[in-house]
Amino acid sequence: MSKLKVILNWAASCGGCDVSLLDVGRPILDLPEKIEILYWPVALDFKRSDLAALPDGSVDVGIINGAIRTAEQEEEAKIFRAKCRTIVAYGSCACFGGIPGLGNQFTAEELLKRAYIEAPSNANEEGVLPQPVSERGNFALTLPAFSPVIRSLDQVILVDYYVPGCPPSISTITEFLGALGAVAGKEREERYFAADKALCSDCPRAQAKEAKKVARLYRPHQQVADPERCLLEQGIFCMGIATRSGCGARCVRANMPCRGCYGPLPGADDPGAGALSALAGLAGEGEDYLPPPKVLDVLEAVKDAVGTFYTFTLPVATLNKKRG
């Protein structure tokens, strides 16, 4: 059997997704017998010319992690689509825009100003900002220009498969790698390597699957959570009520709330609005609280609504960028 031809790259991301591919341990050593990597510049010495030289449609699978932030990332994503029969969005940033997507609350100009002028650690008295083209003597130095908004991969090119997570769990990666041969070149089906049910259904904590009421919200650092009880019952907001299962409840098992990295449930029109609606429906009288609180009193404890409800999904939300 011929080896699968695979290319990989990252866009706007932290690099953790590339590292996560190595987290599966021993099975990674079997991959060279099954796949041939034709382009993966973060791991091997490949250049853009190597990617451009590949004939269109000659690659079985292209794997991209990271959101699309710059003109260069958009250009490379489109080259990947032309070269590959199958495209995989790997990790939350590629699937939904991820944490870089929170930058959509600001304009590109505001982000540059904050990073290079306003940040307390800067020493930039002249207020110099990076420019797409800078003349230096006889040379023109170029940098990729910021796009007006940060986008998920499927807002730029057609995506066939989604592997969510920040980063994906070892079980998800193992499932994906095991299915790599089967998905390559297959008729597009927009498959998610995650469950179609909420994380609450797999939560090991007591009352996770039961009806609950939230009388008051706390930030995680404000109290030590009981590792046996539902976090929501303790007033710690957990995105498990509106997030796909499939991660193994890693954060919850570590006594921290789910932040939503596996993305919205199937059919959710707006990921954050679904979580906010679910929380509003739970706001009410708890066992130890009298009188029952008002919904807005409970929600008032959320100090950063966008960062709480759209941690990984702002670019795919209904209101997904700053306007005006």
PDB file of C-alpha atoms in Angstrom, residues 26-298:
ATOM      1  CA  ARG A  26       4.701   5.230  20.977  1.00  0.00           C
ATOM      2  CA  PRO A  27       2.075   5.135  18.158  1.00  0.00           C
ATOM      3  CA  ILE A  28       3.671   8.230  16.573  1.00  0.00           C
ATOM      4  CA  LEU A  29       6.660   6.046  15.666  1.00  0.00           C
ATOM      5  CA  ASP A  30       4.460   3.925  13.409  1.00  0.00           C
ATOM      6  CA  LEU A  31       3.345   6.859  11.276  1.00  0.00           C
ATOM      7  CA  PRO A  32       6.416   6.978   8.965  1.00  0.00           C
ATOM      8  CA  GLU A  33       5.378   3.551   7.695  1.00  0.00           C
ATOM      9  CA  LYS A  34       1.965   4.935   6.714  1.00  0.00           C
ATOM     10  CA  ILE A  35       2.462   8.563   5.719  1.00  0.00           C
ATOM     11  CA  GLU A  36       4.930  10.686   3.808  1.00  0.00           C
ATOM     12  CA  ILE A  37       5.256  14.261   5.074  1.00  0.00           C
ATOM     13  CA  LEU A  38       5.819  16.594   2.138  1.00  0.00           C
ATOM     14  CA  TYR A  39       5.635  19.888   4.037  1.00  0.00           C
ATOM     15  CA  TRP A  40       5.808  20.727   7.760  1.00  0.00           C
ATOM     16  CA  PRO A  41       8.044  23.776   8.227  1.00  0.00           C
ATOM     17  CA  VAL A  42       7.716  23.975  12.020  1.00  0.00           C
ATOM     18  CA  ALA A  43       9.264  20.504  12.362  1.00  0.00           C
ATOM     19  CA  LEU A  44      11.417  20.009   9.269  1.00  0.00           C
ATOM     20  CA  ASP A  45      13.399  22.182   6.864  1.00  0.00           C
ATOM     21  CA  PHE A  46      10.724  22.975   4.287  1.00  0.00           C
ATOM     22  CA  LYS A  47      10.353  26.241   2.371  1.00  0.00           C
ATOM     23  CA  ARG A  48       7.368  27.839   0.634  1.00  0.00           C
ATOM     24  CA  SER A  49       8.924  26.793  -2.676  1.00  0.00           C
ATOM     25  CA  ASP A  50       8.556  23.142  -1.633  1.00  0.00           C
ATOM     26  CA  LEU A  51       4.839  23.679  -1.105  1.00  0.00           C
ATOM     27  CA  ALA A  52       4.401  25.576  -4.373  1.00  0.00           C
ATOM     28  CA  ALA A  53       6.160  22.802  -6.298  1.00  0.00           C
ATOM     29  CA  LEU A  54       3.548  20.190  -5.329  1.00  0.00           C
ATOM     30  CA  PRO A  55       1.062  19.593  -8.167  1.00  0.00           C
ATOM     31  CA  ASP A  56      -2.510  20.671  -7.442  1.00  0.00           C
ATOM     32  CA  GLY A  57      -4.611  17.805  -6.077  1.00  0.00           C
ATOM     33  CA  SER A  58      -1.566  15.591  -5.494  1.00  0.00           C
ATOM     34  CA  VAL A  59      -1.663  15.604  -1.665  1.00  0.00           C
ATOM     35  CA  ASP A  60      -3.984  13.287   0.244  1.00  0.00           C
ATOM     36  CA  VAL A  61      -4.385  15.278   3.470  1.00  0.00           C
ATOM     37  CA  GLY A  62      -3.553  18.821   4.530  1.00  0.00           C
ATOM     38  CA  ILE A  63      -3.629  19.583   8.273  1.00  0.00           C
ATOM     39  CA  ILE A  64      -3.768  23.211   9.396  1.00  0.00           C
ATOM     40  CA  ASN A  65      -3.846  24.473  12.964  1.00  0.00           C
ATOM     41  CA  GLY A  66      -4.367  28.102  13.922  1.00  0.00           C
ATOM     42  CA  ALA A  67      -6.763  30.887  13.030  1.00  0.00           C
ATOM     43  CA  ILE A  68      -6.311  33.056   9.958  1.00  0.00           C
ATOM     44  CA  ARG A  69      -4.908  36.407  11.106  1.00  0.00           C
ATOM     45  CA  THR A  70      -2.609  37.649   8.302  1.00  0.00           C
ATOM     46  CA  ALA A  71      -2.603  37.890   4.526  1.00  0.00           C
ATOM     47  CA  GLU A  72       0.210  35.321   4.411  1.00  0.00           C
ATOM     48  CA  GLN A  73      -1.821  32.794   6.417  1.00  0.00           C
ATOM     49  CA  GLU A  74      -4.806  33.260   4.126  1.00  0.00           C
ATOM     50  CA  GLU A  75      -2.617  32.799   1.057  1.00  0.00           C
ATOM     51  CA  GLU A  76      -1.071  29.621   2.399  1.00  0.00           C
ATOM     52  CA  ALA A  77      -4.461  28.177   3.408  1.00  0.00           C
ATOM     53  CA  LYS A  78      -5.676  28.655  -0.166  1.00  0.00           C
ATOM     54  CA  ILE A  79      -2.548  26.956  -1.506  1.00  0.00           C
ATOM     55  CA  PHE A  80      -3.217  24.025   0.853  1.00  0.00           C
ATOM     56  CA  ARG A  81      -6.766  23.745  -0.477  1.00  0.00           C
ATOM     57  CA  ALA A  82      -5.511  23.626  -4.061  1.00  0.00           C
ATOM     58  CA  LYS A  83      -2.870  20.996  -3.316  1.00  0.00           C
ATOM     59  CA  CYS A  84      -4.966  18.706  -1.068  1.00  0.00           C
ATOM     60  CA  ARG A  85      -7.909  16.418  -1.656  1.00  0.00           C
ATOM     61  CA  THR A  86      -8.799  16.584   2.042  1.00  0.00           C
ATOM     62  CA  ILE A  87      -8.338  19.481   4.471  1.00  0.00           C
ATOM     63  CA  VAL A  88      -8.382  19.057   8.267  1.00  0.00           C
ATOM     64  CA  ALA A  89      -8.897  21.937  10.705  1.00  0.00           C
ATOM     65  CA  TYR A  90      -6.826  20.828  13.685  1.00  0.00           C
ATOM     66  CA  GLY A  91      -7.329  22.450  17.079  1.00  0.00           C
ATOM     67  CA  SER A  92      -9.742  25.074  18.369  1.00  0.00           C
ATOM     68  CA  CYS A  93      -8.065  27.998  16.601  1.00  0.00           C
ATOM     69  CA  ALA A  94      -8.497  26.428  13.174  1.00  0.00           C
ATOM     70  CA  CYS A  95     -11.973  25.089  13.973  1.00  0.00           C
ATOM     71  CA  PHE A  96     -13.500  28.192  15.585  1.00  0.00           C
ATOM     72  CA  GLY A  97     -10.912  30.994  15.658  1.00  0.00           C
ATOM     73  CA  GLY A  98      -9.731  30.108  19.156  1.00  0.00           C
ATOM     74  CA  ILE A  99      -8.200  32.451  21.694  1.00  0.00           C
ATOM     75  CA  PRO A 100      -6.548  34.598  18.961  1.00  0.00           C
ATOM     76  CA  GLY A 101     -10.105  35.259  17.767  1.00  0.00           C
ATOM     77  CA  LEU A 102     -10.783  37.332  20.892  1.00  0.00           C
ATOM     78  CA  GLY A 103      -8.798  39.998  19.071  1.00  0.00           C
ATOM     79  CA  ASN A 104     -11.930  40.640  17.002  1.00  0.00           C
ATOM     80  CA  GLN A 105     -13.105  42.855  19.859  1.00  0.00           C
ATOM     81  CA  PHE A 106     -10.628  45.419  18.540  1.00  0.00           C
ATOM     82  CA  THR A 107      -9.451  46.726  15.201  1.00  0.00           C
ATOM     83  CA  ALA A 108      -6.089  45.685  13.803  1.00  0.00           C
ATOM     84  CA  GLU A 109      -4.845  49.233  14.412  1.00  0.00           C
ATOM     85  CA  GLU A 110      -5.899  49.108  18.056  1.00  0.00           C
ATOM     86  CA  LEU A 111      -4.132  45.781  18.560  1.00  0.00           C
ATOM     87  CA  LEU A 112      -0.878  47.065  17.084  1.00  0.00           C
ATOM     88  CA  LYS A 113      -1.067  50.261  19.136  1.00  0.00           C
ATOM     89  CA  ARG A 114      -1.613  48.290  22.341  1.00  0.00           C
ATOM     90  CA  ALA A 115       1.190  45.826  21.613  1.00  0.00           C
ATOM     91  CA  TYR A 116       3.857  48.270  20.460  1.00  0.00           C
ATOM     92  CA  ILE A 117       2.992  51.586  22.133  1.00  0.00           C
ATOM     93  CA  GLU A 118       0.642  51.284  25.113  1.00  0.00           C
ATOM     94  CA  ALA A 119       1.947  48.124  26.805  1.00  0.00           C
ATOM     95  CA  PRO A 120       3.776  49.135  30.020  1.00  0.00           C
ATOM     96  CA  SER A 121       6.881  47.118  29.133  1.00  0.00           C
ATOM     97  CA  ASN A 122       7.474  48.949  25.839  1.00  0.00           C
ATOM     98  CA  ALA A 123      10.306  51.412  25.217  1.00  0.00           C
ATOM     99  CA  ASN A 124       9.038  52.918  21.972  1.00  0.00           C
ATOM    100  CA  GLU A 125       9.072  56.676  22.445  1.00  0.00           C
ATOM    101  CA  GLU A 126       8.849  57.328  18.701  1.00  0.00           C
ATOM    102  CA  GLY A 127       5.695  55.206  18.427  1.00  0.00           C
ATOM    103  CA  VAL A 128       7.013  53.066  15.586  1.00  0.00           C
ATOM    104  CA  LEU A 129       4.586  50.387  14.375  1.00  0.00           C
ATOM    105  CA  PRO A 130       5.395  47.416  12.114  1.00  0.00           C
ATOM    106  CA  GLN A 131       4.588  48.207   8.498  1.00  0.00           C
ATOM    107  CA  PRO A 132       3.802  45.788   5.640  1.00  0.00           C
ATOM    108  CA  VAL A 133       6.666  47.382   3.648  1.00  0.00           C
ATOM    109  CA  SER A 134       9.696  49.213   5.074  1.00  0.00           C
ATOM    110  CA  GLU A 135      12.434  50.734   2.931  1.00  0.00           C
ATOM    111  CA  ARG A 136      15.959  50.174   4.204  1.00  0.00           C
ATOM    112  CA  GLY A 137      18.494  51.578   1.796  1.00  0.00           C
ATOM    113  CA  ASN A 138      18.232  49.590  -1.412  1.00  0.00           C
ATOM    114  CA  PHE A 139      16.082  46.917   0.220  1.00  0.00           C
ATOM    115  CA  ALA A 140      12.331  46.677   0.779  1.00  0.00           C
ATOM    116  CA  LEU A 141      11.538  44.616   3.880  1.00  0.00           C
ATOM    117  CA  THR A 142       8.066  43.071   3.920  1.00  0.00           C
ATOM    118  CA  LEU A 143       5.854  41.731   6.700  1.00  0.00           C
ATOM    119  CA  PRO A 144       2.477  39.987   6.356  1.00  0.00           C
ATOM    120  CA  ALA A 145      -0.351  42.490   6.752  1.00  0.00           C
ATOM    121  CA  PHE A 146      -3.022  41.993   9.418  1.00  0.00           C
ATOM    122  CA  SER A 147      -6.394  41.021   8.003  1.00  0.00           C
ATOM    123  CA  PRO A 148      -9.338  43.200   9.127  1.00  0.00           C
ATOM    124  CA  VAL A 149     -10.699  40.289  11.202  1.00  0.00           C
ATOM    125  CA  ILE A 150      -9.488  36.981  12.615  1.00  0.00           C
ATOM    126  CA  ARG A 151     -11.235  34.016  10.994  1.00  0.00           C
ATOM    127  CA  SER A 152     -11.643  30.289  11.455  1.00  0.00           C
ATOM    128  CA  LEU A 153     -10.163  28.135   8.704  1.00  0.00           C
ATOM    129  CA  ASP A 154     -13.536  27.339   7.120  1.00  0.00           C
ATOM    130  CA  GLN A 155     -14.239  31.054   6.754  1.00  0.00           C
ATOM    131  CA  VAL A 156     -11.360  31.129   4.267  1.00  0.00           C
ATOM    132  CA  ILE A 157     -11.333  27.711   2.577  1.00  0.00           C
ATOM    133  CA  LEU A 158     -13.523  24.621   2.432  1.00  0.00           C
ATOM    134  CA  VAL A 159     -12.785  22.266   5.346  1.00  0.00           C
ATOM    135  CA  ASP A 160     -13.558  18.545   5.299  1.00  0.00           C
ATOM    136  CA  TYR A 161     -12.807  17.423   8.862  1.00  0.00           C
ATOM    137  CA  TYR A 162     -12.550  19.080  12.264  1.00  0.00           C
ATOM    138  CA  VAL A 163     -10.346  17.980  15.173  1.00  0.00           C
ATOM    139  CA  PRO A 164     -11.246  20.391  18.024  1.00  0.00           C
ATOM    140  CA  GLY A 165      -9.446  20.978  21.304  1.00  0.00           C
ATOM    141  CA  CYS A 166      -6.861  23.304  22.834  1.00  0.00           C
ATOM    142  CA  PRO A 167      -5.069  21.128  22.107  1.00  0.00           C
ATOM    143  CA  PRO A 168      -7.019  17.989  21.118  1.00  0.00           C
ATOM    144  CA  SER A 169      -6.908  15.266  23.756  1.00  0.00           C
ATOM    145  CA  ILE A 170      -4.711  12.217  23.258  1.00  0.00           C
ATOM    146  CA  SER A 171      -7.788  10.047  22.688  1.00  0.00           C
ATOM    147  CA  THR A 172      -9.043  12.444  20.000  1.00  0.00           C
ATOM    148  CA  ILE A 173      -5.640  12.561  18.303  1.00  0.00           C
ATOM    149  CA  THR A 174      -5.349   8.778  18.386  1.00  0.00           C
ATOM    150  CA  GLU A 175      -8.824   8.422  16.860  1.00  0.00           C
ATOM    151  CA  PHE A 176      -7.991  10.959  14.159  1.00  0.00           C
ATOM    152  CA  LEU A 177      -4.629   9.412  13.280  1.00  0.00           C
ATOM    153  CA  GLY A 178      -6.234   5.973  13.159  1.00  0.00           C
ATOM    154  CA  ALA A 179      -8.843   7.257  10.718  1.00  0.00           C
ATOM    155  CA  LEU A 180      -6.409   9.241   8.587  1.00  0.00           C
ATOM    156  CA  GLY A 181      -6.298   6.676   5.813  1.00  0.00           C
ATOM    157  CA  ALA A 182     -10.072   6.344   5.742  1.00  0.00           C
ATOM    158  CA  VAL A 183     -10.777  10.085   5.554  1.00  0.00           C
ATOM    159  CA  ALA A 184      -8.193  10.857   2.886  1.00  0.00           C
ATOM    160  CA  GLY A 185      -9.899  11.650  -0.385  1.00  0.00           C
ATOM    161  CA  LYS A 186     -13.279  10.487   0.915  1.00  0.00           C
ATOM    162  CA  GLU A 187     -16.421  12.340  -0.090  1.00  0.00           C
ATOM    163  CA  ARG A 188     -16.750  15.390   2.137  1.00  0.00           C
ATOM    164  CA  GLU A 189     -18.899  14.903   5.231  1.00  0.00           C
ATOM    165  CA  GLU A 190     -17.854  17.697   7.641  1.00  0.00           C
ATOM    166  CA  ARG A 191     -17.053  15.190  10.355  1.00  0.00           C
ATOM    167  CA  TYR A 192     -16.107  16.339  13.835  1.00  0.00           C
ATOM    168  CA  PHE A 193     -13.769  14.139  15.832  1.00  0.00           C
ATOM    169  CA  ALA A 194     -15.873  14.840  18.920  1.00  0.00           C
ATOM    170  CA  ALA A 195     -19.182  13.689  20.367  1.00  0.00           C
ATOM    171  CA  ASP A 196     -22.539  15.220  19.439  1.00  0.00           C
ATOM    172  CA  LYS A 197     -23.570  15.538  23.093  1.00  0.00           C
ATOM    173  CA  ALA A 198     -22.696  17.997  25.831  1.00  0.00           C
ATOM    174  CA  LEU A 199     -19.700  17.467  28.074  1.00  0.00           C
ATOM    175  CA  CYS A 200     -22.064  17.279  31.068  1.00  0.00           C
ATOM    176  CA  SER A 201     -23.181  13.851  29.832  1.00  0.00           C
ATOM    177  CA  ASP A 202     -19.653  12.503  30.395  1.00  0.00           C
ATOM    178  CA  CYS A 203     -18.824  14.482  33.525  1.00  0.00           C
ATOM    179  CA  PRO A 204     -17.746  12.226  36.434  1.00  0.00           C
ATOM    180  CA  ARG A 205     -19.068  14.626  39.087  1.00  0.00           C
ATOM    181  CA  ALA A 206     -22.208  14.140  41.114  1.00  0.00           C
ATOM    182  CA  GLN A 207     -25.284  16.045  39.855  1.00  0.00           C
ATOM    183  CA  ALA A 208     -23.578  16.806  36.514  1.00  0.00           C
ATOM    184  CA  LYS A 209     -26.439  15.163  34.621  1.00  0.00           C
ATOM    185  CA  GLU A 210     -29.190  16.385  36.926  1.00  0.00           C
ATOM    186  CA  ALA A 211     -31.248  19.566  36.958  1.00  0.00           C
ATOM    187  CA  LYS A 212     -29.430  22.264  38.878  1.00  0.00           C
ATOM    188  CA  LYS A 213     -29.788  25.823  40.088  1.00  0.00           C
ATOM    189  CA  VAL A 214     -27.113  28.511  40.339  1.00  0.00           C
ATOM    190  CA  ALA A 215     -27.651  31.100  43.043  1.00  0.00           C
ATOM    191  CA  ARG A 216     -24.322  32.901  42.804  1.00  0.00           C
ATOM    192  CA  LEU A 217     -21.276  32.819  40.561  1.00  0.00           C
ATOM    193  CA  TYR A 218     -17.664  32.757  41.709  1.00  0.00           C
ATOM    194  CA  ARG A 219     -14.486  33.035  39.701  1.00  0.00           C
ATOM    195  CA  PRO A 220     -12.353  29.863  40.018  1.00  0.00           C
ATOM    196  CA  HIS A 221      -9.763  31.544  42.272  1.00  0.00           C
ATOM    197  CA  GLN A 222     -12.393  32.734  44.760  1.00  0.00           C
ATOM    198  CA  GLN A 223     -13.033  29.353  46.306  1.00  0.00           C
ATOM    199  CA  VAL A 224     -11.626  25.840  46.351  1.00  0.00           C
ATOM    200  CA  ALA A 225     -14.115  23.667  44.494  1.00  0.00           C
ATOM    201  CA  ASP A 226     -15.329  20.365  45.903  1.00  0.00           C
ATOM    202  CA  PRO A 227     -13.885  17.823  43.406  1.00  0.00           C
ATOM    203  CA  GLU A 228     -16.934  15.564  43.762  1.00  0.00           C
ATOM    204  CA  ARG A 229     -19.771  18.047  43.136  1.00  0.00           C
ATOM    205  CA  CYS A 230     -20.942  19.699  39.940  1.00  0.00           C
ATOM    206  CA  LEU A 231     -19.033  22.947  39.491  1.00  0.00           C
ATOM    207  CA  LEU A 232     -22.153  24.829  38.448  1.00  0.00           C
ATOM    208  CA  GLU A 233     -23.866  23.725  41.652  1.00  0.00           C
ATOM    209  CA  GLN A 234     -20.977  25.377  43.490  1.00  0.00           C
ATOM    210  CA  GLY A 235     -21.388  28.606  41.560  1.00  0.00           C
ATOM    211  CA  ILE A 236     -18.370  28.138  39.264  1.00  0.00           C
ATOM    212  CA  PHE A 237     -19.405  28.645  35.663  1.00  0.00           C
ATOM    213  CA  CYS A 238     -18.545  25.643  33.498  1.00  0.00           C
ATOM    214  CA  MET A 239     -19.001  25.646  29.716  1.00  0.00           C
ATOM    215  CA  GLY A 240     -19.689  21.904  29.767  1.00  0.00           C
ATOM    216  CA  ILE A 241     -23.411  22.651  29.439  1.00  0.00           C
ATOM    217  CA  ALA A 242     -22.856  24.033  25.907  1.00  0.00           C
ATOM    218  CA  THR A 243     -19.680  22.280  24.728  1.00  0.00           C
ATOM    219  CA  ARG A 244     -19.146  19.085  22.755  1.00  0.00           C
ATOM    220  CA  SER A 245     -17.920  16.108  24.699  1.00  0.00           C
ATOM    221  CA  GLY A 246     -14.932  14.062  23.596  1.00  0.00           C
ATOM    222  CA  CYS A 247     -12.022  15.506  25.554  1.00  0.00           C
ATOM    223  CA  GLY A 248     -12.362  13.135  28.492  1.00  0.00           C
ATOM    224  CA  ALA A 249     -13.369  16.059  30.755  1.00  0.00           C
ATOM    225  CA  ARG A 250      -9.703  16.844  31.314  1.00  0.00           C
ATOM    226  CA  CYS A 251     -10.193  20.231  32.957  1.00  0.00           C
ATOM    227  CA  VAL A 252     -13.111  19.133  35.114  1.00  0.00           C
ATOM    228  CA  ARG A 253     -11.128  16.143  36.373  1.00  0.00           C
ATOM    229  CA  ALA A 254      -8.383  18.602  37.357  1.00  0.00           C
ATOM    230  CA  ASN A 255     -10.977  20.555  39.396  1.00  0.00           C
ATOM    231  CA  MET A 256     -11.200  23.391  36.879  1.00  0.00           C
ATOM    232  CA  PRO A 257     -14.250  24.392  34.815  1.00  0.00           C
ATOM    233  CA  CYS A 258     -14.588  23.617  31.129  1.00  0.00           C
ATOM    234  CA  ARG A 259     -13.771  26.672  28.987  1.00  0.00           C
ATOM    235  CA  GLY A 260     -15.381  25.312  25.811  1.00  0.00           C
ATOM    236  CA  CYS A 261     -12.410  24.346  23.617  1.00  0.00           C
ATOM    237  CA  TYR A 262     -14.241  21.459  21.894  1.00  0.00           C
ATOM    238  CA  GLY A 263     -16.698  23.941  20.465  1.00  0.00           C
ATOM    239  CA  PRO A 264     -20.457  24.423  20.331  1.00  0.00           C
ATOM    240  CA  LEU A 265     -23.006  21.636  20.223  1.00  0.00           C
ATOM    241  CA  PRO A 266     -24.392  20.589  16.826  1.00  0.00           C
ATOM    242  CA  GLY A 267     -27.062  22.964  15.579  1.00  0.00           C
ATOM    243  CA  ALA A 268     -26.052  25.821  17.874  1.00  0.00           C
ATOM    244  CA  ASP A 269     -26.668  29.051  15.966  1.00  0.00           C
ATOM    245  CA  ASP A 270     -24.376  31.001  18.273  1.00  0.00           C
ATOM    246  CA  PRO A 271     -22.035  29.191  20.695  1.00  0.00           C
ATOM    247  CA  GLY A 272     -21.805  31.886  23.361  1.00  0.00           C
ATOM    248  CA  ALA A 273     -25.487  32.771  23.248  1.00  0.00           C
ATOM    249  CA  GLY A 274     -26.331  29.117  23.843  1.00  0.00           C
ATOM    250  CA  ALA A 275     -24.134  29.019  26.943  1.00  0.00           C
ATOM    251  CA  LEU A 276     -25.495  32.324  28.218  1.00  0.00           C
ATOM    252  CA  SER A 277     -29.070  31.144  27.694  1.00  0.00           C
ATOM    253  CA  ALA A 278     -28.362  27.897  29.537  1.00  0.00           C
ATOM    254  CA  LEU A 279     -26.814  29.758  32.458  1.00  0.00           C
ATOM    255  CA  ALA A 280     -29.749  32.184  32.640  1.00  0.00           C
ATOM    256  CA  GLY A 281     -32.087  29.205  32.784  1.00  0.00           C
ATOM    257  CA  LEU A 282     -30.163  27.784  35.745  1.00  0.00           C
ATOM    258  CA  ALA A 283     -30.099  31.010  37.747  1.00  0.00           C
ATOM    259  CA  GLY A 284     -32.393  30.513  40.684  1.00  0.00           C
ATOM    260  CA  GLU A 285     -32.681  29.391  44.278  1.00  0.00           C
ATOM    261  CA  GLY A 286     -30.021  27.063  45.613  1.00  0.00           C
ATOM    262  CA  GLU A 287     -30.209  24.893  48.674  1.00  0.00           C
ATOM    263  CA  ASP A 288     -28.295  27.360  50.838  1.00  0.00           C
ATOM    264  CA  TYR A 289     -29.582  30.635  49.430  1.00  0.00           C
ATOM    265  CA  LEU A 290     -32.658  32.644  50.425  1.00  0.00           C
ATOM    266  CA  PRO A 291     -34.288  34.570  48.953  1.00  0.00           C
ATOM    267  CA  PRO A 292     -33.850  33.311  45.367  1.00  0.00           C
ATOM    268  CA  PRO A 293     -31.621  35.607  43.308  1.00  0.00           C
ATOM    269  CA  LYS A 294     -32.654  37.365  40.155  1.00  0.00           C
ATOM    270  CA  VAL A 295     -31.147  36.190  36.876  1.00  0.00           C
ATOM    271  CA  LEU A 296     -29.295  39.456  36.310  1.00  0.00           C
ATOM    272  CA  ASP A 297     -27.889  39.357  39.842  1.00  0.00           C
ATOM    273  CA  VAL A 298     -26.286  36.018  39.024  1.00  0.00           C
TER     274      VAL A 298
END
